[in-house]
């Protein structure tokens, strides 16, 4: 068996050494099985999208589909007047079905389905490997579309190598990125939103809802067609142009990929594709995710591994994505999907409820992705705390580059909801935001799209509530608004400064977007009013949203310019709960917070590394909605104080303020 040293970073894993090594052995054996005698690498193997589906050859069209339970399959579409014709019948070649047609029989833009027959039934199906799927605006039915434009997209920035610094991620949904009450497009995002992200200093964009999904309100998480970019936002070429433009600005593009489950729709998705419920998914109850109303993949099947691994490579090779945020990893890891489990002890990570096939898949996927693109980013949305998620595979980990630190947003909500301002505990805050496994890097965030959905509240709305509808004008005085703006800035500064590797912001949260997210649905009259972003609020200098935007830009740009996240260690120098004051350093930068709602402190002295310090960012600056109580033009020198002659810095700490000092 291979040797694992994952346990050297966590002594509690010693009792589970055998299981960790068995997982490594299982992944090794699975890789050898997949490669067999025909492939040298996983990248060679994961090319199913070049074989299956519809492809235009030099002198013909070729179409292939895997449907082992089927008895007959026909291509049915515009070219056959939507009637069954024998000339469009596929031949069964044992492990797949195939048809070759003259070039004149099909043409770009035509729509089609498969008519799949099995013992006891039949159904219209969209090909599993379809790369273009559209919805008829009249009938609302989905169909595959032949997509072979005469001119292929010519990349302008094809040499973009990927991100070479800690990721500062701007999470975005193209459809709701417009201010108009409609679905936004790739083109509009490129021209209207991308410049704002670039100006904000972010170095990576995470695109949501890219894979085709029949219900817009699913936020893209009920995927039907895994190889098709969502038609709602534009054509494949327009998505490529957007990614190309992002690369041109030096930013990486991460895709929010959903391999944890699939929509249960039969006409649009993979469910009962060939009449069997066990083709891509588990049979019986295990094949259904009751909480999500979706289907669960059988990761133990070679064909499913081929499908999903090929999907990873496809989005990198065909569209230039620089990595993935894997959604719903916790659901994949456990046969109970993490539901009803509190994960309070290590036994729950190794108690036999784990889906070991899914664990193998995740390890193989990470290996493949980094094989295809060396600087790719992979992020796991995982909330159980499974050891090794973001540890290298060679030491027993899963191979993700980062774990999404999902506890941060939950912690901030808990503090805001359950504690009075004067009861915020400094040591608790520092510990909760800085703790992580020694073998992992983490992506920290104050809030994401989850906290903005209907039924929840964004941070700004929890802090200000309905007052933000009336008193966000710069000339209006409102104590509740002042409190909200001050804490909104402090929470972001603190979360980023204690990040264990990277940072994420959902679009609009940087300026305190006032509305929740509610996609069009029957319950709201199919309205787009709350499925958009009101950028004009942040651009108006007479509204205080503008202050929050400017602070976010200063914060992000400071961290990039000074390379603060590259200094991975933070050192706590002072935490005082009754004063509600916190001092800590990261590299050459001293972070100072006074969370007290009323008390400001003069000549507050704390022992820190000796030297000269200058303020490089203050949340209290008047230009970003503060009160200008700190003079950021002067230098602060440490001096010896007390009987032990410690070097201490003396500072004025206004209430509800945070600032960053750089050691000169």
PDB file of C-alpha atoms in Angstrom, residues 68-200:
ATOM      1  CA  UNK A  68     -26.993   0.289 -22.908  1.00  0.00           C
ATOM      2  CA  UNK A  69     -30.650  -0.328 -21.980  1.00  0.00           C
ATOM      3  CA  UNK A  70     -32.040   1.056 -25.264  1.00  0.00           C
ATOM      4  CA  UNK A  71     -33.461  -1.174 -27.989  1.00  0.00           C
ATOM      5  CA  UNK A  72     -33.761   1.491 -30.718  1.00  0.00           C
ATOM      6  CA  UNK A  73     -32.577   5.093 -31.104  1.00  0.00           C
ATOM      7  CA  UNK A  74     -33.509   7.611 -33.829  1.00  0.00           C
ATOM      8  CA  UNK A  75     -32.347  11.139 -34.545  1.00  0.00           C
ATOM      9  CA  UNK A  76     -35.494  13.244 -34.834  1.00  0.00           C
ATOM     10  CA  UNK A  77     -35.462  16.949 -35.698  1.00  0.00           C
ATOM     11  CA  UNK A  78     -35.945  19.758 -38.197  1.00  0.00           C
ATOM     12  CA  UNK A  79     -34.158  17.634 -40.783  1.00  0.00           C
ATOM     13  CA  UNK A  80     -36.802  14.861 -40.460  1.00  0.00           C
ATOM     14  CA  UNK A  81     -39.783  17.159 -39.921  1.00  0.00           C
ATOM     15  CA  UNK A  82     -39.776  15.739 -36.383  1.00  0.00           C
ATOM     16  CA  UNK A  83     -40.863  12.364 -37.739  1.00  0.00           C
ATOM     17  CA  UNK A  84     -39.181   8.992 -37.280  1.00  0.00           C
ATOM     18  CA  UNK A  85     -37.281   8.038 -40.449  1.00  0.00           C
ATOM     19  CA  UNK A  86     -35.245   4.876 -40.827  1.00  0.00           C
ATOM     20  CA  UNK A  87     -32.364   6.740 -42.445  1.00  0.00           C
ATOM     21  CA  UNK A  88     -31.833   8.419 -39.056  1.00  0.00           C
ATOM     22  CA  UNK A  89     -31.788   5.151 -37.064  1.00  0.00           C
ATOM     23  CA  UNK A  90     -28.656   4.560 -34.995  1.00  0.00           C
ATOM     24  CA  UNK A  91     -26.808   1.257 -35.073  1.00  0.00           C
ATOM     25  CA  UNK A  92     -25.965  -0.617 -31.878  1.00  0.00           C
ATOM     26  CA  UNK A  93     -22.255  -1.324 -31.480  1.00  0.00           C
ATOM     27  CA  UNK A  94     -22.461  -3.053 -28.114  1.00  0.00           C
ATOM     28  CA  UNK A  95     -21.223  -0.374 -25.754  1.00  0.00           C
ATOM     29  CA  UNK A  96     -22.616   2.550 -27.764  1.00  0.00           C
ATOM     30  CA  UNK A  97     -24.981   3.587 -30.557  1.00  0.00           C
ATOM     31  CA  UNK A  98     -23.763   5.301 -33.716  1.00  0.00           C
ATOM     32  CA  UNK A  99     -24.863   6.836 -37.031  1.00  0.00           C
ATOM     33  CA  UNK A 100     -22.915   8.446 -39.869  1.00  0.00           C
ATOM     34  CA  UNK A 101     -24.739  10.798 -42.243  1.00  0.00           C
ATOM     35  CA  UNK A 102     -23.885  12.738 -45.400  1.00  0.00           C
ATOM     36  CA  UNK A 103     -23.014  16.404 -44.853  1.00  0.00           C
ATOM     37  CA  UNK A 104     -26.102  17.459 -46.796  1.00  0.00           C
ATOM     38  CA  UNK A 105     -28.473  15.779 -44.308  1.00  0.00           C
ATOM     39  CA  UNK A 106     -27.781  18.147 -41.413  1.00  0.00           C
ATOM     40  CA  UNK A 107     -26.921  21.797 -41.098  1.00  0.00           C
ATOM     41  CA  UNK A 108     -25.897  24.343 -38.500  1.00  0.00           C
ATOM     42  CA  UNK A 109     -28.746  25.692 -36.374  1.00  0.00           C
ATOM     43  CA  UNK A 110     -31.155  22.794 -36.768  1.00  0.00           C
ATOM     44  CA  UNK A 111     -32.876  21.427 -33.659  1.00  0.00           C
ATOM     45  CA  UNK A 112     -33.106  17.766 -32.747  1.00  0.00           C
ATOM     46  CA  UNK A 113     -33.880  15.115 -30.119  1.00  0.00           C
ATOM     47  CA  UNK A 114     -33.237  11.453 -29.738  1.00  0.00           C
ATOM     48  CA  UNK A 115     -36.200   9.114 -29.791  1.00  0.00           C
ATOM     49  CA  UNK A 116     -35.045   6.355 -27.443  1.00  0.00           C
ATOM     50  CA  UNK A 117     -36.937   3.068 -27.175  1.00  0.00           C
ATOM     51  CA  UNK A 118     -36.498   0.409 -24.515  1.00  0.00           C
ATOM     52  CA  UNK A 119     -38.402  -2.678 -23.468  1.00  0.00           C
ATOM     53  CA  UNK A 120     -41.818  -1.405 -22.408  1.00  0.00           C
ATOM     54  CA  UNK A 121     -41.496   2.242 -23.375  1.00  0.00           C
ATOM     55  CA  UNK A 122     -39.950   5.127 -25.257  1.00  0.00           C
ATOM     56  CA  UNK A 123     -39.147   8.805 -24.765  1.00  0.00           C
ATOM     57  CA  UNK A 124     -37.752  11.933 -26.358  1.00  0.00           C
ATOM     58  CA  UNK A 125     -34.283  12.684 -24.985  1.00  0.00           C
ATOM     59  CA  UNK A 126     -31.621  15.358 -25.417  1.00  0.00           C
ATOM     60  CA  UNK A 127     -28.229  13.761 -26.155  1.00  0.00           C
ATOM     61  CA  UNK A 128     -26.157  13.373 -23.009  1.00  0.00           C
ATOM     62  CA  UNK A 129     -23.104  14.924 -24.665  1.00  0.00           C
ATOM     63  CA  UNK A 130     -24.963  17.759 -26.433  1.00  0.00           C
ATOM     64  CA  UNK A 131     -22.879  20.938 -26.565  1.00  0.00           C
ATOM     65  CA  UNK A 132     -25.724  23.290 -27.439  1.00  0.00           C
ATOM     66  CA  UNK A 133     -29.242  23.143 -25.982  1.00  0.00           C
ATOM     67  CA  UNK A 134     -31.942  25.785 -26.451  1.00  0.00           C
ATOM     68  CA  UNK A 135     -35.522  26.406 -25.361  1.00  0.00           C
ATOM     69  CA  UNK A 136     -38.333  27.216 -27.764  1.00  0.00           C
ATOM     70  CA  UNK A 137     -39.853  30.520 -26.592  1.00  0.00           C
ATOM     71  CA  UNK A 138     -43.318  29.432 -27.660  1.00  0.00           C
ATOM     72  CA  UNK A 139     -43.619  25.847 -26.447  1.00  0.00           C
ATOM     73  CA  UNK A 140     -40.910  26.244 -23.744  1.00  0.00           C
ATOM     74  CA  UNK A 141     -39.590  22.811 -24.776  1.00  0.00           C
ATOM     75  CA  UNK A 142     -35.847  22.194 -24.854  1.00  0.00           C
ATOM     76  CA  UNK A 143     -33.961  20.606 -27.715  1.00  0.00           C
ATOM     77  CA  UNK A 144     -30.394  20.066 -28.820  1.00  0.00           C
ATOM     78  CA  UNK A 145     -29.140  22.361 -31.549  1.00  0.00           C
ATOM     79  CA  UNK A 146     -26.588  21.549 -34.211  1.00  0.00           C
ATOM     80  CA  UNK A 147     -23.823  24.048 -33.582  1.00  0.00           C
ATOM     81  CA  UNK A 148     -21.148  24.175 -36.259  1.00  0.00           C
ATOM     82  CA  UNK A 149     -20.680  27.845 -37.249  1.00  0.00           C
ATOM     83  CA  UNK A 150     -18.573  28.450 -40.318  1.00  0.00           C
ATOM     84  CA  UNK A 151     -16.053  30.494 -38.361  1.00  0.00           C
ATOM     85  CA  UNK A 152     -14.608  29.097 -35.165  1.00  0.00           C
ATOM     86  CA  UNK A 153     -13.696  31.502 -32.376  1.00  0.00           C
ATOM     87  CA  UNK A 154     -10.145  32.865 -32.627  1.00  0.00           C
ATOM     88  CA  UNK A 155      -8.565  33.312 -29.205  1.00  0.00           C
ATOM     89  CA  UNK A 156      -6.675  36.543 -28.569  1.00  0.00           C
ATOM     90  CA  UNK A 157      -5.244  35.678 -25.166  1.00  0.00           C
ATOM     91  CA  UNK A 158      -4.655  31.958 -25.493  1.00  0.00           C
ATOM     92  CA  UNK A 159      -1.318  32.145 -23.677  1.00  0.00           C
ATOM     93  CA  UNK A 160      -2.873  33.070 -20.330  1.00  0.00           C
ATOM     94  CA  UNK A 161      -1.149  30.660 -17.946  1.00  0.00           C
ATOM     95  CA  UNK A 162      -3.455  30.969 -14.963  1.00  0.00           C
ATOM     96  CA  UNK A 163      -3.314  32.684 -11.606  1.00  0.00           C
ATOM     97  CA  UNK A 164       0.074  32.961  -9.916  1.00  0.00           C
ATOM     98  CA  UNK A 165      -1.037  34.766  -6.749  1.00  0.00           C
ATOM     99  CA  UNK A 166      -3.604  34.058  -4.022  1.00  0.00           C
ATOM    100  CA  UNK A 167      -7.113  34.197  -5.492  1.00  0.00           C
ATOM    101  CA  UNK A 168      -9.324  37.198  -4.782  1.00  0.00           C
ATOM    102  CA  UNK A 169     -12.528  35.924  -6.348  1.00  0.00           C
ATOM    103  CA  UNK A 170     -15.508  37.864  -7.636  1.00  0.00           C
ATOM    104  CA  UNK A 171     -18.429  35.419  -7.724  1.00  0.00           C
ATOM    105  CA  UNK A 172     -20.900  36.355 -10.462  1.00  0.00           C
ATOM    106  CA  UNK A 173     -24.094  35.185 -12.107  1.00  0.00           C
ATOM    107  CA  UNK A 174     -24.246  36.483 -15.687  1.00  0.00           C
ATOM    108  CA  UNK A 175     -28.037  36.398 -15.921  1.00  0.00           C
ATOM    109  CA  UNK A 176     -28.661  38.599 -12.902  1.00  0.00           C
ATOM    110  CA  UNK A 177     -25.661  40.861 -13.521  1.00  0.00           C
ATOM    111  CA  UNK A 178     -27.767  43.341 -15.462  1.00  0.00           C
ATOM    112  CA  UNK A 179     -29.708  46.215 -13.904  1.00  0.00           C
ATOM    113  CA  UNK A 180     -32.598  45.733 -16.303  1.00  0.00           C
ATOM    114  CA  UNK A 181     -35.418  43.388 -15.295  1.00  0.00           C
ATOM    115  CA  UNK A 182     -34.393  40.565 -17.617  1.00  0.00           C
ATOM    116  CA  UNK A 183     -31.748  37.889 -18.126  1.00  0.00           C
ATOM    117  CA  UNK A 184     -28.334  39.410 -18.778  1.00  0.00           C
ATOM    118  CA  UNK A 185     -26.001  38.115 -21.462  1.00  0.00           C
ATOM    119  CA  UNK A 186     -22.339  37.187 -21.837  1.00  0.00           C
ATOM    120  CA  UNK A 187     -21.900  40.220 -24.099  1.00  0.00           C
ATOM    121  CA  UNK A 188     -23.471  42.625 -21.596  1.00  0.00           C
ATOM    122  CA  UNK A 189     -21.395  41.164 -18.783  1.00  0.00           C
ATOM    123  CA  UNK A 190     -18.218  41.648 -20.812  1.00  0.00           C
ATOM    124  CA  UNK A 191     -18.957  45.292 -21.601  1.00  0.00           C
ATOM    125  CA  UNK A 192     -20.727  46.440 -18.441  1.00  0.00           C
ATOM    126  CA  UNK A 193     -19.631  44.316 -15.490  1.00  0.00           C
ATOM    127  CA  UNK A 194     -16.123  43.126 -16.308  1.00  0.00           C
ATOM    128  CA  UNK A 195     -14.656  46.681 -16.210  1.00  0.00           C
ATOM    129  CA  UNK A 196     -16.073  47.130 -12.699  1.00  0.00           C
ATOM    130  CA  UNK A 197     -14.504  43.873 -11.501  1.00  0.00           C
ATOM    131  CA  UNK A 198     -11.162  44.869 -12.990  1.00  0.00           C
ATOM    132  CA  UNK A 199     -11.398  48.297 -11.329  1.00  0.00           C
ATOM    133  CA  UNK A 200     -12.163  46.554  -8.042  1.00  0.00           C
TER     134      UNK A 200
END
